Each structure stands twice: as C-alpha cells, then as structure tokens.
Amino acid sequence: MSGLQCLAAENIWFDKHRYDEAEKRFYEGANGPTTQQQQQSSSHGAGDQELVTRMKSLELENQTLHKVVEDMRAALQKLESRVAFLEKSPAPAAAPCAKAAPVQAAPVKQVNVTNGGDDDDDDIDLFGSDEEDEEAERLKQERLEAYAAKKAKKPTVIAKSSILLDVKPWDDETDMGKLEECVRSVQMDGLLWGASKLVPVGYGIKKLQINCVVEDDKVGTDILEEEITKFEDYVQSVDVAAFNKI
C-alpha cells in the first residue's frame, strides 16, 4: 500500500481550521465583536481622525503659502513693469540756465580840478586824512590810562587771621601783670593785640590767654612764639589755643 493510500485510509480532518474560522465568524456575527476587536477598531478610528486633522492643517498651510506666493508674484510683476516704464521713458531735459545779467560798473564820479584858487584845492581830499586815526588812538590811550588808574585805586584784600595764645608762667609766684606787659611789648608790622584774661590751670597757677589779629603775609605763629619765649624769666611756654581766618 502506497503512502497516499495509507493517508486516505486514515481518519484525518485536513480542513478543520477552515471550519473553526467559519464557526468563529458565525458566533461573532451572532454576539457582536469582542472587546479586543472594539479596542482595535477604536484605536484605528482615533488614528484615522488624527491623520485627517493633520492633513486638513497641511492643506490650509499649503493654501496660505500659495496665496503668499501669488501676492509676491504680483508685486514682482508690478515692479518689473515700473522698471520697464522708467527705462523706456526719456529723461526730462535740464532747465536752461538763466542768462546772467551783465554786470554794470558803478558810475565813477568825476572830480573837476580847476586852478581857480587855493580854496578849491582845500575842499578836495584825494588821499584822505590821518586825523581820524589819530583821534581814535588818542581815545584808546585815554581809556587805558583811566582803567589803570581805577585799578590802582582799588584796595587790595589783605588776608588776616585771629589767633588765641595760651602763655603759661613758671609757677604761681610769677607776676602775671608783668608777664602780660612783656607779651604786649612785642610789636611788629601786621600785629594787633586784643583782649586777654587769666585762666586757672591748677595748684594756684594761672595762664594768660590773649587774643591777637595778624596779617598772614607779615606775621606767623612761629615768630610770635619765638618773640614771647624770649621773656624766659616769666614765660615757660606758648601754645596756640585757636586759629581762625578772618
């Protein structure tokens, strides 16, 4: 027995899968699609809807771009037409220059010189006179002299300072009246002594506090201290308590 005959004798269902598929479709038609099929169908539907939306958006953008291109093309055509018109039109002729009016010389006044006498010669001044220049120079010199005199009379501002000196004696037995007399005996140009008073220092000792006004260019604090300390029998030291510009 050959192989085919053996297979024919066997009880085998070669088309079973077809019948199974047909049975499955029958029950699906009777009961409706399964949940998995519904999900697959809905997912396919959502994907199709998104694709449709994107296609519409692309179509709208495409239309907009087409409109922009058309507008640019129209503007370019207008520009080309304008350029062509300007190239064909002749350039305007330059306006003829106005003819310059002839310059007429001013009439020269003629002076008739006669020999009628010296009076006519005096009235005619052909070369001018230096009297006006001399008068202007004289006025200028007078003004300069007046300005210099005014400036010389103006008082010069003298810088002055007010100085308060503390003159200390050796001890409480020093004659303060004699000390002040010695201090005021210092005289020099630009120095003016003012008010004074005795200020207690301690242990019965008093110092002389005296004010003076000095011209800064003539008198300084150093020379004042040097002159006052020369009275070494009465003066121990000299200090500047206050210094103010006036």
Short mmCIF file of C-alpha atoms in Angstrom, two decimals:
data_model
loop_
_atom_site.label_atom_id
_atom_site.label_comp_id
_atom_site.label_asym_id
_atom_site.label_seq_id
_atom_site.Cartn_x
_atom_site.Cartn_y
_atom_site.Cartn_z
CA MET A 1 0.00 0.00 0.00
CA SER A 2 1.42 3.34 -1.02
CA GLY A 3 1.73 6.40 1.25
CA LEU A 4 -1.24 8.15 -0.32
CA GLN A 5 -3.44 5.17 0.16
CA CYS A 6 -2.40 4.99 3.79
CA LEU A 7 -3.24 8.68 4.34
CA ALA A 8 -6.59 8.19 2.60
CA ALA A 9 -7.35 5.31 4.90
CA GLU A 10 -6.53 7.39 7.99
CA ASN A 11 -9.33 9.41 9.58
CA ILE A 12 -7.71 12.92 9.29
CA TRP A 13 -9.58 16.29 9.05
CA PHE A 14 -7.36 18.42 6.86
CA ASP A 15 -9.80 21.42 6.57
CA LYS A 16 -10.53 21.73 10.28
CA HIS A 17 -9.08 25.24 10.57
CA ARG A 18 -11.45 26.49 7.89
CA TYR A 19 -14.41 25.14 9.76
CA ASP A 20 -13.10 26.65 13.00
CA GLU A 21 -12.73 30.05 11.38
CA ALA A 22 -16.22 29.84 9.93
CA GLU A 23 -17.62 28.87 13.30
CA LYS A 24 -15.83 31.77 14.97
CA ARG A 25 -17.24 34.25 12.48
CA PHE A 26 -20.71 32.82 12.96
CA TYR A 27 -20.65 33.35 16.70
CA GLU A 28 -19.11 36.79 16.32
CA GLY A 29 -21.92 37.76 14.00
CA ALA A 30 -24.45 36.48 16.47
CA ASN A 31 -22.90 38.00 19.64
CA GLY A 32 -21.16 41.13 18.23
CA PRO A 33 -17.44 41.90 18.13
CA THR A 34 -15.27 41.14 21.15
CA THR A 35 -13.77 43.78 23.49
CA GLN A 36 -10.32 43.40 21.94
CA GLN A 37 -11.73 43.98 18.48
CA GLN A 38 -13.62 47.04 19.73
CA GLN A 39 -10.41 48.47 21.19
CA GLN A 40 -8.53 47.79 17.99
CA SER A 41 -11.33 49.38 16.00
CA SER A 42 -11.45 52.47 18.25
CA SER A 43 -7.66 52.86 18.13
CA HIS A 44 -7.74 52.65 14.37
CA GLY A 45 -10.55 55.22 14.32
CA ALA A 46 -8.63 57.67 16.55
CA GLY A 47 -5.52 57.28 14.42
CA ASP A 48 -7.52 57.92 11.28
CA GLN A 49 -9.13 61.03 12.86
CA GLU A 50 -5.70 62.47 13.85
CA LEU A 51 -4.39 61.78 10.36
CA VAL A 52 -7.37 63.55 8.83
CA THR A 53 -6.84 66.57 11.12
CA ARG A 54 -3.18 66.84 10.18
CA MET A 55 -3.99 66.53 6.51
CA LYS A 56 -6.51 69.37 6.78
CA SER A 57 -3.95 71.53 8.60
CA LEU A 58 -1.36 70.86 5.91
CA GLU A 59 -3.88 71.70 3.21
CA LEU A 60 -4.67 75.02 4.96
CA GLU A 61 -0.99 75.88 5.26
CA ASN A 62 -0.50 74.95 1.63
CA GLN A 63 -3.28 77.30 0.60
CA THR A 64 -1.79 80.11 2.68
CA LEU A 65 1.62 79.61 1.11
CA HIS A 66 0.06 79.60 -2.34
CA LYS A 67 -1.61 82.94 -1.56
CA VAL A 68 1.66 84.46 -0.29
CA VAL A 69 3.48 83.27 -3.40
CA GLU A 70 0.78 84.74 -5.62
CA ASP A 71 0.98 88.11 -3.82
CA MET A 72 4.75 88.17 -4.16
CA ARG A 73 4.50 87.27 -7.83
CA ALA A 74 2.00 90.08 -8.42
CA ALA A 75 4.24 92.59 -6.60
CA LEU A 76 7.25 91.44 -8.63
CA GLN A 77 5.31 91.87 -11.86
CA LYS A 78 4.32 95.41 -10.86
CA LEU A 79 7.92 96.23 -10.02
CA GLU A 80 9.15 94.85 -13.35
CA SER A 81 6.51 96.88 -15.19
CA ARG A 82 7.56 100.03 -13.33
CA VAL A 83 11.23 99.48 -14.14
CA ALA A 84 10.44 98.84 -17.80
CA PHE A 85 8.36 102.02 -17.96
CA LEU A 86 11.13 104.09 -16.38
CA GLU A 87 13.69 102.65 -18.80
CA LYS A 88 11.55 103.48 -21.83
CA SER A 89 10.52 106.99 -20.75
CA PRO A 90 13.03 109.71 -21.82
CA ALA A 91 14.88 111.65 -19.10
CA PRO A 92 13.49 115.19 -18.53
CA ALA A 93 15.52 117.84 -20.22
CA ALA A 94 17.52 120.07 -17.96
CA ALA A 95 16.08 123.52 -17.48
CA PRO A 96 18.05 126.10 -19.42
CA CYS A 97 20.18 128.25 -17.20
CA ALA A 98 19.00 131.78 -16.88
CA LYS A 99 21.15 134.14 -18.77
CA ALA A 100 23.25 136.08 -16.37
CA ALA A 101 22.59 139.75 -16.40
CA PRO A 102 25.56 141.79 -17.46
CA VAL A 103 27.38 143.42 -14.58
CA GLN A 104 27.35 147.13 -14.94
CA ALA A 105 30.16 149.07 -13.45
CA ALA A 106 29.21 151.73 -10.97
CA PRO A 107 29.48 155.20 -12.46
CA VAL A 108 32.68 156.90 -11.48
CA LYS A 109 32.19 160.29 -10.05
CA GLN A 110 34.39 162.72 -11.86
CA VAL A 111 36.10 165.43 -9.90
CA ASN A 112 36.80 168.56 -11.83
CA VAL A 113 40.06 170.05 -10.65
CA THR A 114 40.43 173.63 -11.62
CA ASN A 115 43.04 176.21 -10.98
CA GLY A 116 40.56 178.67 -9.64
CA GLY A 117 42.39 179.15 -6.33
CA ASP A 118 43.62 177.55 -3.08
CA ASP A 119 40.10 177.27 -1.59
CA ASP A 120 39.01 174.67 -4.15
CA ASP A 121 42.15 172.62 -3.55
CA ASP A 122 41.47 172.55 0.20
CA ASP A 123 37.94 171.18 -0.26
CA ILE A 124 39.12 168.19 -2.31
CA ASP A 125 40.91 165.45 -0.31
CA LEU A 126 42.21 162.96 -2.84
CA PHE A 127 44.36 160.89 -0.46
CA GLY A 128 42.35 161.04 2.76
CA SER A 129 43.40 162.32 6.15
CA ASP A 130 45.08 160.75 9.20
CA GLU A 131 43.18 162.95 11.65
CA GLU A 132 40.52 160.31 12.35
CA ASP A 133 43.13 157.63 13.09
CA GLU A 134 44.99 159.92 15.44
CA GLU A 135 41.75 160.78 17.27
CA ALA A 136 40.87 157.09 17.70
CA GLU A 137 44.34 156.31 19.01
CA ARG A 138 44.15 159.18 21.49
CA LEU A 139 40.76 157.99 22.81
CA LYS A 140 42.08 154.43 23.17
CA GLN A 141 45.10 155.65 25.15
CA GLU A 142 42.92 157.74 27.44
CA ARG A 143 40.69 154.78 28.21
CA LEU A 144 43.67 152.57 29.01
CA GLU A 145 45.10 155.18 31.36
CA ALA A 146 41.73 155.61 33.11
CA TYR A 147 41.41 151.83 33.58
CA ALA A 148 44.94 151.59 35.00
CA ALA A 149 44.27 154.44 37.43
CA LYS A 150 41.00 152.85 38.58
CA LYS A 151 42.69 149.51 39.11
CA ALA A 152 45.48 151.15 41.12
CA LYS A 153 42.98 152.86 43.42
CA LYS A 154 41.12 149.62 44.14
CA PRO A 155 42.13 148.41 47.65
CA THR A 156 43.93 145.08 47.84
CA VAL A 157 42.31 142.42 50.01
CA ILE A 158 44.66 141.59 52.88
CA ALA A 159 44.44 138.09 54.35
CA LYS A 160 44.18 138.20 58.14
CA SER A 161 43.86 135.65 60.94
CA SER A 162 42.67 135.72 64.54
CA ILE A 163 44.97 133.85 66.93
CA LEU A 164 44.31 132.91 70.58
CA LEU A 165 47.51 132.25 72.55
CA ASP A 166 47.97 130.44 75.87
CA VAL A 167 51.02 131.85 77.73
CA LYS A 168 51.97 129.73 80.75
CA PRO A 169 54.14 131.00 83.64
CA TRP A 170 56.70 129.01 85.62
CA ASP A 171 54.77 128.89 88.92
CA ASP A 172 52.12 130.58 91.00
CA GLU A 173 54.58 133.24 92.15
CA THR A 174 55.08 134.68 88.68
CA ASP A 175 53.81 138.23 88.28
CA MET A 176 51.07 137.80 85.65
CA GLY A 177 50.71 141.53 85.16
CA LYS A 178 54.37 141.81 84.29
CA LEU A 179 54.05 138.77 82.05
CA GLU A 180 51.19 140.35 80.09
CA GLU A 181 53.18 143.58 79.81
CA CYS A 182 56.07 141.67 78.32
CA VAL A 183 53.78 139.89 75.83
CA ARG A 184 52.18 143.13 74.67
CA SER A 185 55.61 144.71 74.28
CA VAL A 186 56.11 142.50 71.22
CA GLN A 187 55.31 144.86 68.36
CA MET A 188 55.70 144.33 64.62
CA ASP A 189 54.08 145.38 61.36
CA GLY A 190 50.82 143.46 60.84
CA LEU A 191 50.29 142.59 64.54
CA LEU A 192 47.43 143.92 66.69
CA TRP A 193 46.92 142.73 70.28
CA GLY A 194 43.39 142.25 71.60
CA ALA A 195 41.62 141.24 74.81
CA SER A 196 43.20 138.98 77.41
CA LYS A 197 42.24 137.11 80.58
CA LEU A 198 43.72 134.87 83.25
CA VAL A 199 42.56 131.25 83.21
CA PRO A 200 43.19 128.96 86.23
CA VAL A 201 45.30 125.91 85.44
CA GLY A 202 45.69 124.21 88.85
CA TYR A 203 47.53 124.43 92.14
CA GLY A 204 47.01 128.21 92.15
CA ILE A 205 48.70 128.66 88.79
CA LYS A 206 47.00 130.75 86.12
CA LYS A 207 47.83 131.13 82.45
CA LEU A 208 47.46 134.22 80.29
CA GLN A 209 45.03 133.79 77.41
CA ILE A 210 45.43 136.65 74.94
CA ASN A 211 43.97 137.31 71.51
CA CYS A 212 45.65 138.99 68.54
CA VAL A 213 44.97 139.72 64.86
CA VAL A 214 47.78 139.28 62.35
CA GLU A 215 48.31 139.78 58.63
CA ASP A 216 49.17 136.40 57.18
CA ASP A 217 51.83 137.73 54.82
CA LYS A 218 53.69 139.56 57.60
CA VAL A 219 53.24 137.68 60.89
CA GLY A 220 53.16 133.96 61.64
CA THR A 221 52.65 131.87 64.77
CA ASP A 222 56.27 130.73 64.81
CA ILE A 223 57.68 134.23 65.05
CA LEU A 224 55.14 135.13 67.77
CA GLU A 225 56.14 132.15 69.90
CA GLU A 226 59.82 132.91 69.38
CA GLU A 227 59.45 136.56 70.43
CA ILE A 228 57.30 135.82 73.51
CA THR A 229 59.51 132.99 74.83
CA LYS A 230 62.43 135.41 74.89
CA PHE A 231 60.99 136.61 78.23
CA GLU A 232 62.21 133.43 79.87
CA ASP A 233 62.05 134.89 83.39
CA TYR A 234 58.24 134.97 83.15
CA VAL A 235 57.22 132.69 80.27
CA GLN A 236 57.51 128.91 80.42
CA SER A 237 55.71 128.06 77.13
CA VAL A 238 53.40 129.47 74.46
CA ASP A 239 50.65 127.42 72.77
CA VAL A 240 48.16 128.27 70.01
CA ALA A 241 44.69 127.66 71.50
CA ALA A 242 42.71 128.75 68.43
CA PHE A 243 43.44 129.90 64.86
CA ASN A 244 40.73 131.34 62.60
CA LYS A 245 40.88 133.05 59.21
CA ILE A 246 39.14 136.43 59.00
#
